[in-house]
């Protein structure tokens, strides 16, 4: 039995935790699993890779007996933003000073819009993929002579 309280907290019985752990054991492999949704009438809908990855992480956490899901707030502290972007806080502050990331001051504290931080995170990931692809092309071009 699953119990949902009015504040959004969900409590589950041990049997549901065990089911989640079993799904993770069966699905945990070299690549992320892809989920689909089958309705009562038998129709199937594919679930995106991003949502499948999220659901798998939820199942993994539930299977281990500890997990929480929360929506990101509209504004983030610099510490949380740095963690999301994958840089140190001083590096993040340098990005703010250089105008790479908009911010606003709340007293002496810097606040960042979550959408801006996530856009920076996506942009940096795209740049890393492009750089990796360029390295692969160089390797293909010059590595074949070895």
PDB file of C-alpha atoms in Angstrom:
ATOM      1  CA  UNK A   1       0.000   0.000   0.000  1.00  0.00           C
ATOM      2  CA  UNK A   2       1.243   3.472  -0.857  1.00  0.00           C
ATOM      3  CA  UNK A   3       0.163   6.362   1.330  1.00  0.00           C
ATOM      4  CA  UNK A   4       0.382   9.940   0.037  1.00  0.00           C
ATOM      5  CA  UNK A   5       0.032  12.724   2.545  1.00  0.00           C
ATOM      6  CA  UNK A   6      -1.349  16.134   1.621  1.00  0.00           C
ATOM      7  CA  UNK A   7       2.104  17.740   1.749  1.00  0.00           C
ATOM      8  CA  UNK A   8       3.279  15.464  -1.076  1.00  0.00           C
ATOM      9  CA  UNK A   9       5.163  12.960   1.085  1.00  0.00           C
ATOM     10  CA  UNK A  10       4.805   9.378  -0.141  1.00  0.00           C
ATOM     11  CA  UNK A  11       5.212   6.411   2.179  1.00  0.00           C
ATOM     12  CA  UNK A  12       5.584   2.917   0.740  1.00  0.00           C
ATOM     13  CA  UNK A  13       5.533  -0.549   2.233  1.00  0.00           C
ATOM     14  CA  UNK A  14       8.627  -2.740   2.278  1.00  0.00           C
ATOM     15  CA  UNK A  15       7.238  -4.952  -0.509  1.00  0.00           C
ATOM     16  CA  UNK A  16       7.243  -1.978  -2.912  1.00  0.00           C
ATOM     17  CA  UNK A  17      10.840  -1.167  -1.960  1.00  0.00           C
ATOM     18  CA  UNK A  18      11.778  -4.794  -2.667  1.00  0.00           C
ATOM     19  CA  UNK A  19      10.031  -4.662  -6.064  1.00  0.00           C
ATOM     20  CA  UNK A  20      12.001  -1.528  -6.950  1.00  0.00           C
ATOM     21  CA  UNK A  21      15.268  -3.204  -5.931  1.00  0.00           C
ATOM     22  CA  UNK A  22      14.388  -6.234  -8.089  1.00  0.00           C
ATOM     23  CA  UNK A  23      13.637  -4.042 -11.137  1.00  0.00           C
ATOM     24  CA  UNK A  24      16.983  -2.266 -10.687  1.00  0.00           C
ATOM     25  CA  UNK A  25      18.850  -5.582 -10.418  1.00  0.00           C
ATOM     26  CA  UNK A  26      17.245  -6.852 -13.631  1.00  0.00           C
ATOM     27  CA  UNK A  27      17.613  -3.585 -15.575  1.00  0.00           C
ATOM     28  CA  UNK A  28      21.061  -2.477 -14.384  1.00  0.00           C
ATOM     29  CA  UNK A  29      23.407  -3.003 -17.305  1.00  0.00           C
ATOM     30  CA  UNK A  30      26.006  -1.249 -19.406  1.00  0.00           C
ATOM     31  CA  UNK A  31      23.563   1.390 -20.638  1.00  0.00           C
ATOM     32  CA  UNK A  32      20.609   3.161 -19.116  1.00  0.00           C
ATOM     33  CA  UNK A  33      17.306   1.300 -19.390  1.00  0.00           C
ATOM     34  CA  UNK A  34      14.464   2.705 -21.481  1.00  0.00           C
ATOM     35  CA  UNK A  35      10.971   2.521 -20.069  1.00  0.00           C
ATOM     36  CA  UNK A  36       7.627   2.470 -21.837  1.00  0.00           C
ATOM     37  CA  UNK A  37       4.102   2.835 -20.571  1.00  0.00           C
ATOM     38  CA  UNK A  38       1.453   0.245 -21.371  1.00  0.00           C
ATOM     39  CA  UNK A  39      -2.149   1.247 -20.684  1.00  0.00           C
ATOM     40  CA  UNK A  40      -5.018  -1.069 -19.778  1.00  0.00           C
ATOM     41  CA  UNK A  41      -6.147  -1.168 -23.411  1.00  0.00           C
ATOM     42  CA  UNK A  42      -2.713  -2.486 -24.463  1.00  0.00           C
ATOM     43  CA  UNK A  43      -1.422   0.642 -26.180  1.00  0.00           C
ATOM     44  CA  UNK A  44       2.231   1.453 -25.504  1.00  0.00           C
ATOM     45  CA  UNK A  45       3.901   4.841 -25.257  1.00  0.00           C
ATOM     46  CA  UNK A  46       7.679   5.237 -25.275  1.00  0.00           C
ATOM     47  CA  UNK A  47       9.161   7.250 -22.431  1.00  0.00           C
ATOM     48  CA  UNK A  48      12.004   9.619 -23.291  1.00  0.00           C
ATOM     49  CA  UNK A  49      15.583   8.722 -22.384  1.00  0.00           C
ATOM     50  CA  UNK A  50      15.681  11.615 -19.909  1.00  0.00           C
ATOM     51  CA  UNK A  51      12.531  10.523 -18.091  1.00  0.00           C
ATOM     52  CA  UNK A  52      13.625   6.864 -18.206  1.00  0.00           C
ATOM     53  CA  UNK A  53      16.921   7.828 -16.577  1.00  0.00           C
ATOM     54  CA  UNK A  54      15.065   9.800 -13.899  1.00  0.00           C
ATOM     55  CA  UNK A  55      12.674   6.913 -13.201  1.00  0.00           C
ATOM     56  CA  UNK A  56      15.573   4.476 -12.959  1.00  0.00           C
ATOM     57  CA  UNK A  57      17.309   6.716 -10.410  1.00  0.00           C
ATOM     58  CA  UNK A  58      14.072   6.920  -8.399  1.00  0.00           C
ATOM     59  CA  UNK A  59      13.757   3.123  -8.461  1.00  0.00           C
ATOM     60  CA  UNK A  60      17.419   2.742  -7.475  1.00  0.00           C
ATOM     61  CA  UNK A  61      16.976   5.110  -4.517  1.00  0.00           C
ATOM     62  CA  UNK A  62      13.730   3.486  -3.448  1.00  0.00           C
ATOM     63  CA  UNK A  63      15.327   0.042  -3.709  1.00  0.00           C
ATOM     64  CA  UNK A  64      18.113   1.172  -1.393  1.00  0.00           C
ATOM     65  CA  UNK A  65      15.560   2.475   1.074  1.00  0.00           C
ATOM     66  CA  UNK A  66      16.360   6.150   0.801  1.00  0.00           C
ATOM     67  CA  UNK A  67      15.142   8.625  -1.715  1.00  0.00           C
ATOM     68  CA  UNK A  68      13.555  12.000  -2.105  1.00  0.00           C
ATOM     69  CA  UNK A  69      12.278  13.853  -5.135  1.00  0.00           C
ATOM     70  CA  UNK A  70      11.858  17.601  -5.085  1.00  0.00           C
ATOM     71  CA  UNK A  71      11.295  20.221  -7.716  1.00  0.00           C
ATOM     72  CA  UNK A  72      14.059  22.775  -8.148  1.00  0.00           C
ATOM     73  CA  UNK A  73      13.161  26.209  -6.821  1.00  0.00           C
ATOM     74  CA  UNK A  74      12.945  29.177  -9.196  1.00  0.00           C
ATOM     75  CA  UNK A  75      16.172  30.624  -7.789  1.00  0.00           C
ATOM     76  CA  UNK A  76      19.330  28.893  -6.626  1.00  0.00           C
ATOM     77  CA  UNK A  77      22.186  29.760  -4.324  1.00  0.00           C
ATOM     78  CA  UNK A  78      25.629  29.917  -5.886  1.00  0.00           C
ATOM     79  CA  UNK A  79      26.641  26.741  -4.050  1.00  0.00           C
ATOM     80  CA  UNK A  80      23.749  24.708  -5.482  1.00  0.00           C
ATOM     81  CA  UNK A  81      24.205  26.265  -8.926  1.00  0.00           C
ATOM     82  CA  UNK A  82      27.917  25.393  -8.955  1.00  0.00           C
ATOM     83  CA  UNK A  83      27.095  21.803  -8.075  1.00  0.00           C
ATOM     84  CA  UNK A  84      24.509  21.586 -10.875  1.00  0.00           C
ATOM     85  CA  UNK A  85      26.918  23.049 -13.444  1.00  0.00           C
ATOM     86  CA  UNK A  86      29.790  20.895 -12.205  1.00  0.00           C
ATOM     87  CA  UNK A  87      32.208  23.686 -11.330  1.00  0.00           C
ATOM     88  CA  UNK A  88      33.579  25.149  -8.132  1.00  0.00           C
ATOM     89  CA  UNK A  89      31.763  28.056  -6.537  1.00  0.00           C
ATOM     90  CA  UNK A  90      34.645  30.461  -7.318  1.00  0.00           C
ATOM     91  CA  UNK A  91      34.523  29.402 -10.979  1.00  0.00           C
ATOM     92  CA  UNK A  92      30.770  29.966 -11.009  1.00  0.00           C
ATOM     93  CA  UNK A  93      31.234  33.435  -9.516  1.00  0.00           C
ATOM     94  CA  UNK A  94      33.786  34.213 -12.240  1.00  0.00           C
ATOM     95  CA  UNK A  95      31.140  33.208 -14.829  1.00  0.00           C
ATOM     96  CA  UNK A  96      28.693  35.590 -13.136  1.00  0.00           C
ATOM     97  CA  UNK A  97      31.229  38.439 -13.142  1.00  0.00           C
ATOM     98  CA  UNK A  98      32.075  37.770 -16.825  1.00  0.00           C
ATOM     99  CA  UNK A  99      28.396  37.943 -17.763  1.00  0.00           C
ATOM    100  CA  UNK A 100      28.152  34.265 -18.790  1.00  0.00           C
ATOM    101  CA  UNK A 101      25.449  33.700 -16.196  1.00  0.00           C
ATOM    102  CA  UNK A 102      22.893  36.339 -15.184  1.00  0.00           C
ATOM    103  CA  UNK A 103      22.305  36.859 -11.483  1.00  0.00           C
ATOM    104  CA  UNK A 104      20.713  39.196  -8.990  1.00  0.00           C
ATOM    105  CA  UNK A 105      21.732  40.362  -5.563  1.00  0.00           C
ATOM    106  CA  UNK A 106      19.577  39.697  -2.505  1.00  0.00           C
ATOM    107  CA  UNK A 107      21.335  41.729   0.144  1.00  0.00           C
ATOM    108  CA  UNK A 108      24.883  40.419   0.025  1.00  0.00           C
ATOM    109  CA  UNK A 109      23.895  37.103  -1.568  1.00  0.00           C
ATOM    110  CA  UNK A 110      23.929  36.226  -5.244  1.00  0.00           C
ATOM    111  CA  UNK A 111      20.884  34.376  -6.611  1.00  0.00           C
ATOM    112  CA  UNK A 112      20.590  32.678  -9.987  1.00  0.00           C
ATOM    113  CA  UNK A 113      17.503  31.705 -11.961  1.00  0.00           C
ATOM    114  CA  UNK A 114      17.251  27.937 -12.208  1.00  0.00           C
ATOM    115  CA  UNK A 115      16.460  28.141 -15.932  1.00  0.00           C
ATOM    116  CA  UNK A 116      19.649  30.129 -16.566  1.00  0.00           C
ATOM    117  CA  UNK A 117      21.740  27.625 -14.602  1.00  0.00           C
ATOM    118  CA  UNK A 118      20.225  24.645 -16.423  1.00  0.00           C
ATOM    119  CA  UNK A 119      20.764  26.373 -19.786  1.00  0.00           C
ATOM    120  CA  UNK A 120      24.436  26.897 -18.889  1.00  0.00           C
ATOM    121  CA  UNK A 121      24.691  23.252 -17.875  1.00  0.00           C
ATOM    122  CA  UNK A 122      23.221  22.136 -21.236  1.00  0.00           C
ATOM    123  CA  UNK A 123      25.482  24.528 -23.149  1.00  0.00           C
ATOM    124  CA  UNK A 124      28.590  23.217 -21.364  1.00  0.00           C
ATOM    125  CA  UNK A 125      27.540  19.612 -22.049  1.00  0.00           C
ATOM    126  CA  UNK A 126      27.082  20.416 -25.759  1.00  0.00           C
ATOM    127  CA  UNK A 127      30.511  22.071 -25.851  1.00  0.00           C
ATOM    128  CA  UNK A 128      32.086  18.991 -24.231  1.00  0.00           C
ATOM    129  CA  UNK A 129      30.384  16.699 -26.761  1.00  0.00           C
ATOM    130  CA  UNK A 130      31.584  18.889 -29.647  1.00  0.00           C
ATOM    131  CA  UNK A 131      35.136  18.898 -28.269  1.00  0.00           C
ATOM    132  CA  UNK A 132      35.077  15.109 -27.880  1.00  0.00           C
ATOM    133  CA  UNK A 133      33.809  14.723 -31.436  1.00  0.00           C
ATOM    134  CA  UNK A 134      36.593  17.005 -32.708  1.00  0.00           C
ATOM    135  CA  UNK A 135      39.157  14.867 -30.864  1.00  0.00           C
ATOM    136  CA  UNK A 136      37.693  11.710 -32.391  1.00  0.00           C
ATOM    137  CA  UNK A 137      37.928  13.233 -35.849  1.00  0.00           C
ATOM    138  CA  UNK A 138      41.558  14.169 -35.237  1.00  0.00           C
ATOM    139  CA  UNK A 139      42.267  10.672 -34.006  1.00  0.00           C
ATOM    140  CA  UNK A 140      40.586   9.194 -37.087  1.00  0.00           C
ATOM    141  CA  UNK A 141      42.575  11.519 -39.340  1.00  0.00           C
ATOM    142  CA  UNK A 142      45.993  11.188 -37.745  1.00  0.00           C
ATOM    143  CA  UNK A 143      45.631   7.966 -35.770  1.00  0.00           C
ATOM    144  CA  UNK A 144      45.167   5.781 -38.850  1.00  0.00           C
ATOM    145  CA  UNK A 145      48.837   6.200 -39.818  1.00  0.00           C
ATOM    146  CA  UNK A 146      50.118   4.436 -36.731  1.00  0.00           C
TER     147      UNK A 146
END
